[in-house]
Tab-separated table of C-alpha atoms in Angstrom:
chain	number	residue	atom	x	y	z
A	1	MET	CA	41.219	52.507	-55.430
A	2	VAL	CA	42.589	54.549	-52.642
A	3	ASP	CA	40.329	57.240	-53.294
A	4	GLU	CA	37.359	55.144	-53.587
A	5	LEU	CA	38.276	53.573	-50.140
A	6	LYS	CA	38.634	56.974	-48.570
A	7	GLN	CA	35.331	58.139	-50.016
A	8	SER	CA	33.464	55.047	-48.690
A	9	GLN	CA	34.981	55.680	-45.168
A	10	ASN	CA	33.996	59.243	-45.080
A	11	LEU	CA	30.507	58.315	-46.244
A	12	TRP	CA	30.077	56.087	-43.348
A	13	LEU	CA	31.729	58.692	-40.905
A	14	ASN	CA	29.297	61.293	-42.123
A	15	THR	CA	26.344	58.770	-41.868
A	16	ALA	CA	27.273	57.727	-38.334
A	17	ALA	CA	27.571	61.369	-37.271
A	18	GLN	CA	24.364	62.606	-38.782
A	19	SER	CA	21.950	59.804	-38.755
A	20	SER	CA	22.745	58.963	-35.146
A	21	SER	CA	22.344	62.170	-33.794
A	22	ILE	CA	19.598	64.719	-32.763
A	23	VAL	CA	19.421	67.591	-35.026
A	24	ASP	CA	20.319	70.918	-33.902
A	25	ILE	CA	17.400	73.210	-34.696
A	26	GLU	CA	19.044	76.549	-34.043
A	27	ALA	CA	21.964	75.867	-36.450
A	28	PHE	CA	19.818	74.226	-39.095
A	29	GLN	CA	20.631	75.597	-42.480
A	30	PRO	CA	19.532	74.421	-46.043
A	31	GLN	CA	23.046	73.038	-46.799
A	32	GLU	CA	23.222	70.991	-43.535
A	33	HIS	CA	19.551	69.835	-44.520
A	34	GLN	CA	21.037	68.655	-47.952
A	35	LEU	CA	23.949	66.703	-46.185
A	36	GLN	CA	21.429	64.981	-43.683
A	37	HIS	CA	19.062	64.195	-46.451
A	38	SER	CA	21.974	62.343	-48.517
A	39	THR	CA	23.326	60.486	-45.458
A	40	THR	CA	19.525	59.453	-44.521
A	41	ILE	CA	19.179	57.925	-47.797
A	42	SER	CA	22.598	55.999	-47.642
A	43	ASP	CA	21.573	54.844	-44.086
A	44	GLY	CA	18.355	53.853	-45.666
A	45	LYS	CA	19.862	51.328	-48.138
A	46	LEU	CA	20.272	49.009	-45.139
A	47	ASP	CA	16.945	47.003	-44.973
A	48	PHE	CA	15.510	45.619	-41.690
A	49	PHE	CA	17.090	42.233	-41.984
A	50	GLU	CA	20.558	43.741	-42.371
A	51	ARG	CA	19.997	45.838	-39.256
A	52	ALA	CA	18.454	43.000	-37.433
A	53	PHE	CA	21.716	40.900	-38.167
A	54	SER	CA	23.970	43.791	-36.886
A	55	ALA	CA	22.069	44.134	-33.674
A	56	ALA	CA	21.714	40.345	-33.022
A	57	GLY	CA	25.463	39.830	-33.361
A	58	ALA	CA	26.022	42.562	-30.791
A	59	ALA	CA	23.364	41.068	-28.489
A	60	VAL	CA	25.132	37.710	-28.481
A	61	PHE	CA	28.589	38.994	-27.525
A	62	SER	CA	27.162	41.325	-24.984
A	63	ALA	CA	25.092	38.409	-23.238
A	64	ILE	CA	28.121	35.964	-23.000
A	65	LEU	CA	30.314	38.677	-21.594
A	66	VAL	CA	28.229	40.270	-18.789
A	67	ASN	CA	25.992	37.415	-17.880
A	68	PRO	CA	27.930	36.696	-14.581
A	69	LEU	CA	26.628	40.470	-13.277
A	70	ASP	CA	23.162	39.491	-14.407
A	71	VAL	CA	23.426	36.353	-12.273
A	72	ALA	CA	24.919	38.555	-9.080
A	73	LYS	CA	22.032	41.163	-9.433
A	74	THR	CA	19.470	38.415	-9.751
A	75	ARG	CA	20.810	36.536	-6.689
A	76	LEU	CA	21.012	39.637	-4.654
A	77	GLN	CA	17.459	40.894	-5.265
A	78	ALA	CA	16.014	37.212	-4.916
A	79	GLN	CA	17.687	36.974	-1.480
A	80	ALA	CA	16.087	40.208	-0.535
A	81	ALA	CA	12.666	38.684	-1.786
A	82	GLY	CA	13.234	35.777	0.637
A	83	VAL	CA	14.655	33.165	-1.523
A	84	PRO	CA	16.480	30.876	0.612
A	85	TYR	CA	20.001	29.831	-0.377
A	86	SER	CA	21.019	27.666	2.599
A	87	HIS	CA	21.268	23.905	1.967
A	88	PRO	CA	18.029	22.318	1.592
A	89	LEU	CA	18.605	19.810	4.109
A	90	SER	CA	19.757	22.023	6.676
A	91	ASN	CA	16.404	21.715	8.456
A	92	LEU	CA	15.891	18.691	10.612
A	93	THR	CA	12.722	17.676	9.039
A	94	SER	CA	13.966	17.806	5.626
A	95	ARG	CA	16.942	15.654	6.678
A	96	MET	CA	14.535	13.215	8.409
A	97	ALA	CA	12.433	13.124	5.021
A	98	VAL	CA	15.388	12.219	2.992
A	99	PHE	CA	17.576	9.912	5.292
A	100	GLY	CA	14.822	8.422	7.571
A	101	PRO	CA	15.308	8.074	11.503
A	102	ASN	CA	18.467	6.068	11.371
A	103	MET	CA	20.384	8.451	9.158
A	104	MET	CA	24.056	8.127	9.203
A	105	PHE	CA	26.425	10.992	8.936
A	106	ALA	CA	25.465	13.819	6.568
A	107	ASP	CA	27.808	16.143	4.907
A	108	LEU	CA	25.917	19.589	4.132
A	109	ARG	CA	28.866	21.952	3.911
A	110	CYS	CA	28.692	24.691	1.359
A	111	SER	CA	31.799	23.124	-0.245
A	112	PRO	CA	33.957	20.230	0.576
A	113	SER	CA	36.833	22.842	1.458
A	114	CYS	CA	34.858	24.809	3.759
A	115	THR	CA	36.817	25.198	6.908
A	116	ARG	CA	33.956	26.956	9.117
A	117	ALA	CA	31.470	23.990	9.178
A	118	GLY	CA	30.798	22.573	12.574
A	119	VAL	CA	29.465	18.979	13.379
A	120	HIS	CA	25.957	18.938	15.007
A	121	GLY	CA	25.091	15.494	16.247
A	122	THR	CA	25.409	13.448	12.916
A	123	VAL	CA	25.534	16.347	10.494
A	124	SER	CA	28.530	18.429	9.376
A	125	ILE	CA	26.936	21.829	8.433
A	126	CYS	CA	28.028	25.445	7.708
A	127	PRO	CA	27.005	28.548	9.569
A	128	PRO	CA	24.242	30.736	8.027
A	129	ASP	CA	26.933	33.175	6.777
A	130	CYS	CA	28.205	30.683	4.302
A	131	PHE	CA	24.885	30.952	2.374
A	132	HIS	CA	24.270	34.737	2.696
A	133	TYR	CA	25.320	37.093	-0.055
A	134	LYS	CA	26.821	40.115	1.118
A	135	GLY	CA	27.635	41.960	-2.318
A	136	THR	CA	28.492	41.519	-5.935
A	137	LEU	CA	31.921	39.827	-5.394
A	138	ASP	CA	30.609	37.672	-2.705
A	139	VAL	CA	28.058	36.303	-4.725
A	140	PHE	CA	31.002	35.531	-7.310
A	141	TYR	CA	33.169	33.877	-4.565
A	142	LYS	CA	30.206	31.779	-3.312
A	143	ILE	CA	28.853	30.625	-6.531
A	144	ILE	CA	32.361	29.538	-7.855
A	145	ARG	CA	33.068	27.915	-4.434
A	146	GLN	CA	29.911	26.093	-3.940
A	147	GLU	CA	28.419	25.671	-7.353
A	148	GLY	CA	31.333	25.708	-9.768
A	149	ILE	CA	32.454	28.593	-11.990
A	150	ALA	CA	30.140	27.596	-14.917
A	151	ARG	CA	27.263	28.766	-12.822
A	152	LEU	CA	27.935	32.271	-13.356
A	153	TRP	CA	26.763	31.694	-16.931
A	154	ARG	CA	23.605	30.237	-15.587
A	155	GLY	CA	20.813	31.257	-17.937
A	156	THR	CA	23.200	32.135	-20.777
A	157	ASN	CA	21.194	29.931	-23.273
A	158	ALA	CA	18.066	31.747	-22.329
A	159	GLY	CA	19.933	35.187	-22.657
A	160	LEU	CA	21.131	34.178	-26.240
A	161	ALA	CA	17.788	33.012	-27.056
A	162	LEU	CA	16.298	36.143	-25.909
A	163	ALA	CA	18.885	38.529	-27.269
A	164	VAL	CA	18.829	37.529	-30.945
A	165	PRO	CA	14.986	38.230	-31.536
A	166	THR	CA	14.759	40.978	-28.742
A	167	VAL	CA	17.825	43.196	-29.749
A	168	GLY	CA	17.098	41.959	-33.519
A	169	ILE	CA	13.626	43.902	-33.143
A	170	TYR	CA	14.799	46.628	-30.667
A	171	LEU	CA	17.775	48.424	-32.376
A	172	PRO	CA	16.453	48.143	-36.139
A	173	CYS	CA	12.937	49.358	-34.910
A	174	TYR	CA	14.598	52.053	-33.017
A	175	ASP	CA	16.711	53.114	-36.080
A	176	ILE	CA	13.589	53.030	-38.363
A	177	PHE	CA	11.231	54.853	-35.629
A	178	ARG	CA	13.764	57.573	-34.899
A	179	ASN	CA	14.558	58.334	-38.671
A	180	GLN	CA	10.744	58.537	-39.347
A	181	LEU	CA	9.967	60.602	-36.505
A	182	GLU	CA	12.914	62.934	-36.803
A	183	GLU	CA	11.704	63.417	-40.723
A	184	PHE	CA	8.140	64.019	-39.679
A	185	THR	CA	8.714	66.673	-36.954
A	186	LEU	CA	11.396	68.626	-38.910
A	187	GLN	CA	8.711	69.024	-41.490
A	188	ASN	CA	5.584	69.765	-39.136
A	189	ALA	CA	6.933	70.635	-35.367
A	190	PRO	CA	10.737	71.275	-35.501
A	191	SER	CA	10.647	71.956	-31.710
A	192	LEU	CA	9.690	68.442	-31.047
A	193	THR	CA	12.627	66.652	-32.903
A	194	LEU	CA	14.733	66.530	-29.807
A	195	TYR	CA	12.123	64.114	-28.370
A	196	ALA	CA	12.310	61.615	-31.287
A	197	PRO	CA	15.031	59.235	-29.638
A	198	LEU	CA	13.012	59.070	-26.651
A	199	VAL	CA	9.622	58.313	-28.135
A	200	ALA	CA	11.409	55.875	-30.656
A	201	GLY	CA	13.369	53.938	-27.890
A	202	SER	CA	10.225	53.689	-25.788
A	203	LEU	CA	8.187	52.354	-28.666
A	204	ALA	CA	10.856	49.847	-29.924
A	205	ARG	CA	11.679	48.483	-26.413
A	206	SER	CA	7.616	47.709	-25.715
A	207	LEU	CA	7.621	45.850	-28.982
A	208	ALA	CA	10.810	44.086	-28.201
A	209	CYS	CA	9.549	43.142	-24.496
A	210	ILE	CA	6.039	41.991	-25.577
A	211	SER	CA	7.440	39.580	-28.423
A	212	CYS	CA	9.887	37.467	-26.189
A	213	TYR	CA	8.840	37.778	-22.536
A	214	PRO	CA	8.456	34.069	-21.672
A	215	ILE	CA	12.197	33.538	-22.309
A	216	GLU	CA	12.853	36.397	-20.099
A	217	LEU	CA	10.953	34.863	-17.479
A	218	ALA	CA	12.689	31.573	-17.580
A	219	LYS	CA	15.986	33.326	-17.557
A	220	THR	CA	15.293	35.128	-14.463
A	221	ARG	CA	13.989	32.172	-12.485
A	222	MET	CA	16.968	30.018	-13.841
A	223	GLN	CA	19.527	32.613	-12.339
A	224	ALA	CA	17.608	33.203	-9.125
A	225	PHE	CA	16.995	29.570	-7.783
A	226	LYS	CA	19.951	27.592	-6.573
A	227	ASP	CA	20.371	24.134	-7.881
A	228	THR	CA	21.753	21.916	-5.216
A	229	HIS	CA	22.354	18.999	-7.180
A	230	ILE	CA	25.813	20.118	-8.715
A	231	THR	CA	26.330	16.659	-10.515
A	232	LYS	CA	22.804	16.861	-12.365
A	233	LYS	CA	22.283	19.233	-15.363
A	234	PRO	CA	20.019	21.934	-14.207
A	235	PRO	CA	16.523	22.545	-15.961
A	236	GLY	CA	16.673	24.621	-19.011
A	237	ILE	CA	14.379	27.029	-20.629
A	238	TRP	CA	11.426	24.714	-21.699
A	239	LYS	CA	11.475	22.789	-18.254
A	240	THR	CA	11.420	25.883	-16.373
A	241	LEU	CA	8.276	27.069	-18.028
A	242	ILE	CA	6.758	23.537	-18.154
A	243	GLU	CA	7.218	23.600	-14.362
A	244	LEU	CA	5.839	27.038	-13.908
A	245	THR	CA	2.687	26.213	-15.848
A	246	SER	CA	2.199	22.777	-13.959
A	247	ASN	CA	2.278	24.598	-10.690
A	248	VAL	CA	-0.717	26.581	-11.913
A	249	LYS	CA	-2.641	23.603	-13.197
A	250	SER	CA	-2.215	21.809	-10.010
A	251	THR	CA	-3.934	24.607	-8.023
A	252	PRO	CA	-7.719	24.466	-7.255
A	253	ASN	CA	-10.370	26.382	-9.047
A	254	ASN	CA	-7.751	26.733	-11.918
A	255	GLN	CA	-9.040	28.450	-15.238
A	256	SER	CA	-8.043	26.958	-18.526
A	257	LEU	CA	-6.222	30.157	-19.452
A	258	GLN	CA	-4.346	30.805	-16.225
A	259	SER	CA	-1.595	28.434	-16.898
A	260	TYR	CA	-0.610	30.145	-20.091
A	261	ARG	CA	-1.166	33.523	-18.427
A	262	VAL	CA	1.309	32.832	-16.053
A	263	LEU	CA	3.752	32.904	-18.687
A	264	TRP	CA	3.295	36.662	-18.953
A	265	THR	CA	3.668	37.308	-15.183
A	266	GLY	CA	5.492	40.577	-14.544
A	267	LEU	CA	5.158	41.705	-18.303
A	268	GLY	CA	3.759	45.184	-16.773
A	269	ALA	CA	6.911	45.407	-14.496
A	270	GLN	CA	9.266	44.603	-17.539
A	271	ILE	CA	7.755	47.400	-19.632
A	272	ALA	CA	7.466	49.784	-16.702
A	273	ARG	CA	11.403	49.103	-16.269
A	274	ASP	CA	12.380	48.918	-19.975
A	275	VAL	CA	10.407	51.790	-21.420
A	276	PRO	CA	11.858	54.520	-18.979
A	277	PHE	CA	15.321	52.580	-19.456
A	278	SER	CA	15.177	53.315	-22.964
A	279	ALA	CA	13.853	56.797	-22.887
A	280	ILE	CA	16.578	57.746	-20.419
A	281	CYS	CA	19.266	55.804	-22.500
A	282	TRP	CA	18.764	57.021	-25.899
A	283	SER	CA	17.969	60.652	-24.818
A	284	THR	CA	21.301	60.524	-23.057
A	285	LEU	CA	23.184	58.660	-25.661
A	286	GLU	CA	22.340	60.634	-28.725
A	287	PRO	CA	23.483	64.046	-27.387
A	288	VAL	CA	26.726	62.758	-25.910
A	289	ARG	CA	27.344	60.711	-29.085
A	290	ARG	CA	26.699	63.901	-31.183
A	291	ARG	CA	28.990	65.971	-28.962
A	292	LEU	CA	31.835	63.516	-29.007
A	293	LEU	CA	31.525	63.101	-32.841
A	294	GLY	CA	31.571	66.881	-33.210
A	295	LEU	CA	34.778	67.170	-31.317
A	296	MET	CA	36.518	64.737	-33.911
A	297	GLN	CA	35.493	66.920	-36.902
A	298	ASP	CA	37.916	66.103	-39.823
A	299	ASP	CA	40.031	63.887	-37.576
A	300	ALA	CA	37.502	61.125	-37.202
A	301	ASN	CA	38.217	57.539	-38.122
A	302	VAL	CA	36.720	54.274	-37.627
A	303	VAL	CA	38.432	53.729	-34.349
A	304	SER	CA	37.491	57.080	-32.822
A	305	VAL	CA	33.821	56.706	-34.003
A	306	LEU	CA	33.489	53.408	-32.422
A	307	GLY	CA	35.196	54.715	-29.271
A	308	ALA	CA	32.723	57.477	-29.281
A	309	ASN	CA	29.729	55.223	-29.687
A	310	PHE	CA	30.971	52.852	-26.778
A	311	SER	CA	31.734	55.819	-24.472
A	312	ALA	CA	28.138	57.423	-25.165
A	313	GLY	CA	26.667	53.867	-24.658
A	314	PHE	CA	28.476	53.176	-21.620
A	315	VAL	CA	27.415	56.585	-19.621
A	316	ALA	CA	23.655	56.229	-21.002
A	317	GLY	CA	23.360	52.723	-20.091
A	318	SER	CA	24.907	53.402	-16.514
A	319	LEU	CA	22.427	56.183	-15.839
A	320	ALA	CA	19.438	54.419	-17.192
A	321	ALA	CA	20.349	51.365	-15.166
A	322	GLY	CA	20.753	53.149	-11.963
A	323	ALA	CA	17.617	55.165	-12.523
A	324	THR	CA	15.277	52.231	-13.037
A	325	CYS	CA	16.662	49.914	-10.517
A	326	PRO	CA	13.586	50.119	-8.259
A	327	LEU	CA	11.260	48.783	-11.201
A	328	ASP	CA	14.093	46.119	-11.717
A	329	VAL	CA	13.704	44.900	-8.019
A	330	ALA	CA	9.713	44.715	-8.755
A	331	LYS	CA	10.202	42.867	-11.895
A	332	THR	CA	12.484	40.394	-10.422
A	333	ARG	CA	10.263	39.762	-7.490
A	334	ARG	CA	7.039	39.250	-9.608
A	335	GLN	CA	8.963	36.715	-11.822
A	336	ILE	CA	10.315	34.454	-8.878
A	337	GLU	CA	7.004	34.310	-6.905
A	338	LYS	CA	6.499	30.626	-6.213
A	339	ASP	CA	2.866	30.930	-5.213
A	340	PRO	CA	1.032	30.818	-8.506
A	341	VAL	CA	-2.076	32.518	-7.169
A	342	ARG	CA	-0.171	35.164	-5.701
A	343	ALA	CA	1.872	35.752	-8.796
A	344	LEU	CA	-1.299	36.242	-10.930
A	345	ARG	CA	-2.608	38.798	-8.523
A	346	MET	CA	0.504	40.715	-7.884
A	347	THR	CA	0.777	44.367	-9.379
A	348	THR	CA	3.830	46.419	-9.832
A	349	ARG	CA	2.666	49.261	-7.429
A	350	GLN	CA	1.750	46.610	-4.797
A	351	THR	CA	5.268	45.161	-4.941
A	352	LEU	CA	7.076	48.485	-4.925
A	353	LEU	CA	5.048	49.525	-1.850
A	354	GLU	CA	5.955	46.097	-0.039
A	355	VAL	CA	9.540	46.497	-0.728
A	356	TRP	CA	9.492	50.189	0.558
A	357	ARG	CA	7.607	49.165	3.543
A	358	ASP	CA	9.906	46.156	4.528
A	359	TRP	CA	13.251	47.499	3.324
A	360	GLY	CA	13.061	51.218	2.585
A	361	ILE	CA	15.085	52.869	0.008
A	362	LYS	CA	17.908	50.372	0.413
A	363	GLY	CA	15.250	47.674	-0.632
A	364	LEU	CA	14.531	49.537	-3.877
A	365	PHE	CA	18.082	49.500	-4.935
A	366	THR	CA	18.985	46.232	-3.936
A	367	GLY	CA	21.598	44.874	-6.806
A	368	VAL	CA	22.035	48.480	-8.192
A	369	GLY	CA	26.047	47.794	-8.251
A	370	PRO	CA	26.007	44.785	-10.524
A	371	ARG	CA	23.077	46.062	-12.541
A	372	VAL	CA	24.889	49.339	-13.419
A	373	ALA	CA	28.172	47.410	-14.038
A	374	ARG	CA	26.219	45.236	-16.328
A	375	ALA	CA	24.367	47.787	-18.339
A	376	GLY	CA	26.888	50.260	-18.931
A	377	PRO	CA	29.262	48.030	-20.894
A	378	SER	CA	26.455	45.956	-22.436
A	379	VAL	CA	24.834	49.036	-23.947
A	380	GLY	CA	28.151	50.368	-25.105
A	381	ILE	CA	29.138	46.902	-26.603
A	382	VAL	CA	25.798	46.880	-28.452
A	383	VAL	CA	25.740	50.061	-29.799
A	384	SER	CA	29.314	49.982	-31.153
A	385	PHE	CA	29.296	46.546	-32.518
A	386	TYR	CA	26.013	47.497	-34.175
A	387	GLU	CA	27.797	50.379	-35.714
A	388	VAL	CA	30.578	48.547	-36.842
A	389	VAL	CA	28.455	45.842	-38.817
A	390	LYS	CA	26.554	48.580	-40.320
A	391	TYR	CA	29.694	50.143	-41.598
A	392	VAL	CA	30.627	46.572	-43.289
A	393	PHE	CA	27.228	47.144	-45.212
A	394	HIS	CA	27.787	50.761	-45.872
A	395	ARG	CA	31.072	50.150	-47.275
A	396	GLN	CA	29.826	47.343	-49.625
A	397	TYR	CA	26.996	49.835	-50.862
A	398	ALA	CA	29.631	52.526	-51.212
A	399	THR	CA	31.898	50.409	-53.318
A	400	GLU	CA	29.064	49.039	-55.344
A	401	VAL	CA	28.151	52.727	-56.546
């Protein structure tokens, strides 16, 4: 029994080291080819649904854990784009519309405990600094103080609804595309094998983006816009999307398909961000993971292999997130555009040029801190969790043999 468990553990460790790595062409020998062939067959026993289950479980855990950083990143980018976060009744005209000319004392402080508020006539109101975000930690502090700690997980339901199908498509397709591309290039063009993870990651991410984009759009808008009615339940995914299409329908000269086309506003920017992200991420992750697994050699165990996957994922995710931040800024700006006519006419190139003209290089990297802080652990968690669930299935198949 002990020998069987050791055999199944070694089988999985070999699989993780071989099937998840780029093949070294210079050191490629017939004996190594036989080993890779056997581990590929073992890895091939996992069908698409088992891979999808592994990936979806990883995505759920990651989405819940890092959502506050996603909210902070979106708020900083939306603020730079001109989204106001001051109290909606700070303007005299707005107060007159709500309270009328004979309005009584109005408390418009950012929070009941704010000591910086001043009294202007019959209004107690905070200075503009109370509503301006200065950085990631300041976003956390002000959201907790003004809206409640639960708002840091705003959009988590959309993130979960998005993570399960998206990552459930992304990682399994990446596995399948990478294995097929490596096998094809080894037989026909060995010098191109090193690029298999890059191409596989780009293809898999494009497929995942297109399939679930409206939910991504709803998540960004839910996180970007501040809901001032703390006691009321904020709009969810469907209400956010319905409001978006209703705004398009109310515009003059509206065509029948424009209200549905707006649900895909910013898809080009999303793909322009995610395809390079995946290409950089996987082309970095695979050699780093291969190097770490190679250092372990015969001393490898389940914990060390998972540590190697998390470390490689953390490094790769952080580098890819930092490099693609300008495209993420463009994506956010296109998704939060309130003018439906402008939203349908905007392009990613035009948006990037506007940001560069108004804010320079600093504007292109708005929110890079929380984006990198989110992507590093997120990729590490997803990859390592994905591998551990695959290990359970590998062990099950090994004991059945």
